[in-house]
XYZ file of C-alpha atoms in Angstrom:
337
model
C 65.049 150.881 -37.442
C 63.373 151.837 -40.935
C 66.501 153.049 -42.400
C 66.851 153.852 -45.659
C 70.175 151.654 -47.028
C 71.040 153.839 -50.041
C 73.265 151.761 -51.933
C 72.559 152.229 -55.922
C 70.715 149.093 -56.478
C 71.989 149.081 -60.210
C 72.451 146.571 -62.378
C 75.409 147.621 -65.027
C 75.774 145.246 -67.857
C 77.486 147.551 -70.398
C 77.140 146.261 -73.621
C 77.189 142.455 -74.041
C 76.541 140.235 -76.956
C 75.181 136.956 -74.075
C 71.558 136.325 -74.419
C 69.108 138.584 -72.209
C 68.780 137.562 -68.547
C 65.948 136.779 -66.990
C 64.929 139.722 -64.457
C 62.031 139.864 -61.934
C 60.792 142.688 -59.786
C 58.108 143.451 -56.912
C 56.818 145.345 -54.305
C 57.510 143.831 -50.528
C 57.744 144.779 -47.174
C 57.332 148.505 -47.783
C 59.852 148.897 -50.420
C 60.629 147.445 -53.952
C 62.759 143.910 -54.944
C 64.260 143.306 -58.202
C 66.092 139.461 -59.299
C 68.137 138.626 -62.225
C 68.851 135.813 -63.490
C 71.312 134.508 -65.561
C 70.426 131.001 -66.569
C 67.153 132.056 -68.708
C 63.914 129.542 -67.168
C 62.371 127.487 -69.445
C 59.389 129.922 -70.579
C 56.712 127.836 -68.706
C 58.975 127.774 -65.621
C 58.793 131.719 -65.207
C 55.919 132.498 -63.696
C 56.603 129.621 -60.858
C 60.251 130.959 -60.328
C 58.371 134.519 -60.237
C 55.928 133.310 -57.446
C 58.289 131.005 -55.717
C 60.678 134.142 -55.015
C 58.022 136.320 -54.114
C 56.549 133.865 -52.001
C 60.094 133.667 -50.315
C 59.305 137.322 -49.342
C 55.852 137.516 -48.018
C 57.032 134.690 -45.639
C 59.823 136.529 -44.111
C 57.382 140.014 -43.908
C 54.615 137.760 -42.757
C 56.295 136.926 -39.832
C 59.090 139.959 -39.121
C 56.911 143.049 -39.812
C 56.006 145.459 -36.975
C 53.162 146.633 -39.272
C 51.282 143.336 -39.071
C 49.265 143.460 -36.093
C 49.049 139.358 -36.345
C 53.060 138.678 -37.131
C 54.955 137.106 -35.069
C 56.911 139.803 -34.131
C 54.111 142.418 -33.366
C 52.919 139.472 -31.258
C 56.142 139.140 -29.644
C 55.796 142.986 -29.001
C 52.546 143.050 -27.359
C 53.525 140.726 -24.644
C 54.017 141.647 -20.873
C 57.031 141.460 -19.105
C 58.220 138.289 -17.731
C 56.288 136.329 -20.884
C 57.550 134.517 -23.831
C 55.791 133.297 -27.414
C 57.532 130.390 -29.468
C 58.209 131.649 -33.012
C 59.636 130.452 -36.251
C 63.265 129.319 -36.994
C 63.072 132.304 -39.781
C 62.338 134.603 -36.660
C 64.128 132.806 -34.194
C 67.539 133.135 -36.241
C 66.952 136.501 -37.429
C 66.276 137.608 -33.763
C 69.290 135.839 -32.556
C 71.881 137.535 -35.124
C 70.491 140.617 -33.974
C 71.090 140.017 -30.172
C 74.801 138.886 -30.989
C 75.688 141.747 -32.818
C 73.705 143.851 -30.143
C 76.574 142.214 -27.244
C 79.494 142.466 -29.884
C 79.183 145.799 -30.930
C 78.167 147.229 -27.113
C 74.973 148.139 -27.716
C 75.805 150.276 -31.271
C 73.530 147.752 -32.937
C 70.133 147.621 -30.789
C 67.238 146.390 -32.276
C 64.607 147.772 -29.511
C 66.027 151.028 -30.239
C 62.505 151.719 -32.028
C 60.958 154.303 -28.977
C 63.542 156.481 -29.527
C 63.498 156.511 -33.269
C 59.366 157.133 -33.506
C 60.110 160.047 -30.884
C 62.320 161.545 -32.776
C 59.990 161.189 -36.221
C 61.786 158.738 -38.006
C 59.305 155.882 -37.593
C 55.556 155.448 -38.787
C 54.369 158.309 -35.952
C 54.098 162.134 -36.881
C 57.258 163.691 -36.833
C 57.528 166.581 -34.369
C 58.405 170.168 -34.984
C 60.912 170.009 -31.958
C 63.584 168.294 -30.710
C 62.088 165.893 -27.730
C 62.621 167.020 -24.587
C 64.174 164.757 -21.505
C 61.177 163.721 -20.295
C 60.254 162.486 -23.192
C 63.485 160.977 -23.492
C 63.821 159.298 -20.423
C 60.107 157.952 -20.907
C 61.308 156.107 -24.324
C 64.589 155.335 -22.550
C 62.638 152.549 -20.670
C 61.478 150.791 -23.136
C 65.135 150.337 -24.850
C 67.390 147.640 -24.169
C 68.444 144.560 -26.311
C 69.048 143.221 -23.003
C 65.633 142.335 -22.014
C 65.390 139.688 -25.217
C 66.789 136.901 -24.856
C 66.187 133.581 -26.801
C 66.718 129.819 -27.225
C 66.278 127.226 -29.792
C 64.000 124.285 -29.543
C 64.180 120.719 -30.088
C 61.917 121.171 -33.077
C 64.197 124.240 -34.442
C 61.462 127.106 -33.509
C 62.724 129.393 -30.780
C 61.133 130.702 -27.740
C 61.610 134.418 -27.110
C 61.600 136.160 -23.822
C 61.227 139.806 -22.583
C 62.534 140.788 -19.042
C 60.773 144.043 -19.979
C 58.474 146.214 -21.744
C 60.639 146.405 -24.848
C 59.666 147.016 -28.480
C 61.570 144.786 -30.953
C 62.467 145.665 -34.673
C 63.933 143.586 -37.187
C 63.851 146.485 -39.978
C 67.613 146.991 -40.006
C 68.271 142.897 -40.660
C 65.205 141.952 -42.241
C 65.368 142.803 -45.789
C 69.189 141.410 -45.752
C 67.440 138.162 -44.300
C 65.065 138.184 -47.293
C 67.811 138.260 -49.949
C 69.729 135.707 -48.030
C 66.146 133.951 -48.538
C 65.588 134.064 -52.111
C 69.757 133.485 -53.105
C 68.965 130.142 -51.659
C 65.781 129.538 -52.950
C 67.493 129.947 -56.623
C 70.485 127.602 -55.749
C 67.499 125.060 -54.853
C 66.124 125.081 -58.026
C 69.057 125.075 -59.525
C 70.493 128.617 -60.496
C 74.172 129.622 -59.282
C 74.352 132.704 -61.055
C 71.872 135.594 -60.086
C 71.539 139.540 -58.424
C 69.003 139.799 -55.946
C 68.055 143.413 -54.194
C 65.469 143.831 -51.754
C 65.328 147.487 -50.528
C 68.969 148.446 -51.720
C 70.313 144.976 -49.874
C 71.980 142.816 -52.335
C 73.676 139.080 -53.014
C 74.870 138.345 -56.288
C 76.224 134.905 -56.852
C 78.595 133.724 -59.842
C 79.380 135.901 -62.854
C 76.702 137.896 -64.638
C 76.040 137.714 -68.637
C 79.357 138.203 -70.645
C 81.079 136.401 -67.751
C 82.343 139.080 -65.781
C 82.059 140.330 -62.186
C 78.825 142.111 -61.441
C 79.167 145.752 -61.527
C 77.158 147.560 -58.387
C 77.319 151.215 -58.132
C 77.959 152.919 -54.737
C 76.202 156.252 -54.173
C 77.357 159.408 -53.574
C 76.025 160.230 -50.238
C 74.902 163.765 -51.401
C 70.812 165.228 -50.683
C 69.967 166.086 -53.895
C 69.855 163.762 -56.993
C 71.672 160.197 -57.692
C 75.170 160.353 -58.384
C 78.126 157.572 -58.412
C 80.609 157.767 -56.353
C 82.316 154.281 -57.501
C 81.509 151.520 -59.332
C 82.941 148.003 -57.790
C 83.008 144.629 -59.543
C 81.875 141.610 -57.350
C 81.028 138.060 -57.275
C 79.317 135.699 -54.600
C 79.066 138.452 -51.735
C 76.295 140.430 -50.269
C 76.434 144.171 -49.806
C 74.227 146.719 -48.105
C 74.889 150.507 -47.847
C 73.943 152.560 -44.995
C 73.850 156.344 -44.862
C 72.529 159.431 -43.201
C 72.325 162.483 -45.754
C 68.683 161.566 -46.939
C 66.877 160.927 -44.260
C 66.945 163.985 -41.685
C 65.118 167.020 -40.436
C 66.257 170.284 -39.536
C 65.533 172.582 -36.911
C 67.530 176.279 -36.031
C 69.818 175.222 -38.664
C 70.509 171.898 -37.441
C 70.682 169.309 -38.971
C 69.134 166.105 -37.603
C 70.147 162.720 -38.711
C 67.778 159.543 -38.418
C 70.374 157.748 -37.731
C 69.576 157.132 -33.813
C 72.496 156.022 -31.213
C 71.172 154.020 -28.751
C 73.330 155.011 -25.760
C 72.513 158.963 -26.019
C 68.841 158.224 -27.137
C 70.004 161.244 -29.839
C 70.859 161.642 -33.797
C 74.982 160.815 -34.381
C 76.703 163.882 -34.630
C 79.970 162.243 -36.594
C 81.275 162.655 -40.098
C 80.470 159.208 -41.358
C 77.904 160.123 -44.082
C 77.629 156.540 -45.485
C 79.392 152.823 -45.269
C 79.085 149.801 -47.564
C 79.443 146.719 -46.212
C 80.543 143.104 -48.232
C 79.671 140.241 -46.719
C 78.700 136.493 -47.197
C 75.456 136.617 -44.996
C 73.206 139.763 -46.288
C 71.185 139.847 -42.748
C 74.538 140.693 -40.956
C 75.926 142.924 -43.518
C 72.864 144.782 -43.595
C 73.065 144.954 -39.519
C 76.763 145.521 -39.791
C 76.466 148.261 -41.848
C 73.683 150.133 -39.367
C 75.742 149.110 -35.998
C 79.283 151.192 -38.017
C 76.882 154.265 -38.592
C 75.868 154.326 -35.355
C 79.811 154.318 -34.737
C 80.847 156.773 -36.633
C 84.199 156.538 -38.662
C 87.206 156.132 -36.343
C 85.376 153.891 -33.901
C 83.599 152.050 -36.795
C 86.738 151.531 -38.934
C 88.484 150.154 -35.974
C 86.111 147.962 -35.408
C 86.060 146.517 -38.681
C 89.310 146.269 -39.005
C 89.389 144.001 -35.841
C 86.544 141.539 -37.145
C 88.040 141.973 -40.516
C 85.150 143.291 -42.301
C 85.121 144.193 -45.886
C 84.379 147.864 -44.876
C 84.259 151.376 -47.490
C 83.314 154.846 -45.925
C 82.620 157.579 -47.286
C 83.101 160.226 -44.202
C 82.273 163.997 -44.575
C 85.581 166.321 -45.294
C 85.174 169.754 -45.980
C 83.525 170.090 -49.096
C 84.145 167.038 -50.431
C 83.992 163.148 -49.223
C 86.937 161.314 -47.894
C 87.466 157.832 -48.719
C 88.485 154.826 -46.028
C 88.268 151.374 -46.759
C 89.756 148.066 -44.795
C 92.277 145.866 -46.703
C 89.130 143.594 -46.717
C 86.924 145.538 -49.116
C 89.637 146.086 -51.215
C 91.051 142.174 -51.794
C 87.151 141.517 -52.646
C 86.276 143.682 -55.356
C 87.864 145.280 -58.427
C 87.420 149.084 -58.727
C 85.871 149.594 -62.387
């Protein structure tokens, strides 16, 4: 959906007497990626761990952007209806999480939900200087529905995709995740076990960081104007990805419109949920996850986490101020620094 996951990608080591870490950065599918490592490379081994991990990330935008014309994914998306293209196991498993999570959240995650987000302005188009009228609407209403993909894996582990429809699939709320979940193992294969990567605000961090202590990620405070913390949380060997919708709106009359689209009103969400952090072992699905409970909203979203036992913290709109809800989940995982 090109949404902007706003979780304070920070890195905060305090002061530490450990030898420096190693720490990498880059520019990559339309937004920046940063890697530390703790384990210092052998100087001649840096610039190969540098290109191996950025490597790591061209392949997964290579093949899931909607901005390549020749990806497998815009290819996937210019096909008819009734026709199917065999694609990667990369695509074919990054397309499949995204279908199960469509079915298991009822349509709150929808990753063909991309018509209605470019008519509203929140995609590559122009945005308008109106709210879209039903017409329009019902015009990008037909070419939603998660339900038209379907998928299967092959005997050589590529997967063949289907459309029942004219649909327009996008991968940009899993993707990124999908890259970090990339590059964490593409360090444990050459040997690392204790590292933070971020790709776009989406993070992993594995082991303990310099000092040996938990990493220390800021959450932000979902507020328009400026960076500031809300909390700071301690982890170890856990992905998290942030979600929100106080950045990334128009307004119109005095309205306020979020980008955040639901895909069973075709409309911005009108709840109080103004962001949610998600921790999770797989970074694709807790970047998904944390999408599908914005689309939600906070009592529907918090009750569904708390029935897949998701390690859930919201931040939901309360007067002036922000009220904070978190599962029992969230709060056995990290410490609160």
């Amino acid at each position: 959906m090109g949404l902007a996951f706003l979780i304070m990608a920070l890195l905060l080591t305090g002061c530490e007497s450990s030898p420096e870490p190693q720490k990498f950065s880059g520019h990559i599918m339309g937004t920046t990626y940063n890697v530390t490592v703790v384990m210092k490379p052998e100087k001649e081994k840096i610039a190969a761990l540098a290109e191996g991990m950025h490597q790591v990330l061209v392949d997964v935008d290579r093949k899931m952007s909607t901005y390549k014309p020749d990806s497998e994914l815009s290819r996937f998306n210019k096909l008819l209806a009734g026709e199917a293209l065999i694609v990667s196991a990369d695509t074919g498993l990054v397309v499949q999480k995204a279908l199960e999570l469509s079915s298991d959240s009822d349509g709150a995650f929808d990753p063909t939900v991309g018509p209605l987000v470019n008519l509203w302005g929140f995609g590559p188009d122009l945005r308008p200087d109106r709210q879209p009228d039903e017409k329009a609407l019902s015009e990008a209403f037909e070419r939603v529905g998660y339900q038209a993909v379907s998928s299967r894996i092959l005997g050589d582990g590529r997967y063949q995709l289907n459309k029942s429809k004219d649909i327009y699939l996008d991968l940009s709320a899993i993707a990124k995740g999908y890259g970090v979940d990339k590059v964490a193992d593409y360090l444990m294969q050459q040997g690392y076990t204790a590292f933070l990567v971020e790709v776009g605000g989406e993070i992993r961090v594995n082991g303990l960081k310099p000092g040996n202590s938990r990493w220390r990620i800021a959450i932000e405070k979902p507020v328009s104007d400026g960076q500031v913390v809300q909390s700071v949380i301690g982890i170890t060997d856990i992905s998290v990805a942030t979600s929100g919708s106080y950045r990334n709106y128009f307004e119109e009359d005095g309205q306020r419109f979020s980008h955040t689209i639901d895909p069973e009103t075709g409309r911005p969400v009108t709840h109080k949920l103004a962001s949610v952090t998600v921790l999770h072992e797989d970074c694709a699905l807790a970047d998904a996850l944390a999408t599908t409970l914005m689309v939600m909203g906070p009592e529907k979203g918090m009750a569904y986490a708390r029935k897949n036992k998701l390690a859930v913290y919201m931040l939901v709109k309360s007067d002036n101020e922000f009220r904070v809800d978190q599962t029992q989940v969230f709060s056995d995982l990290v410490q609160m620094q």
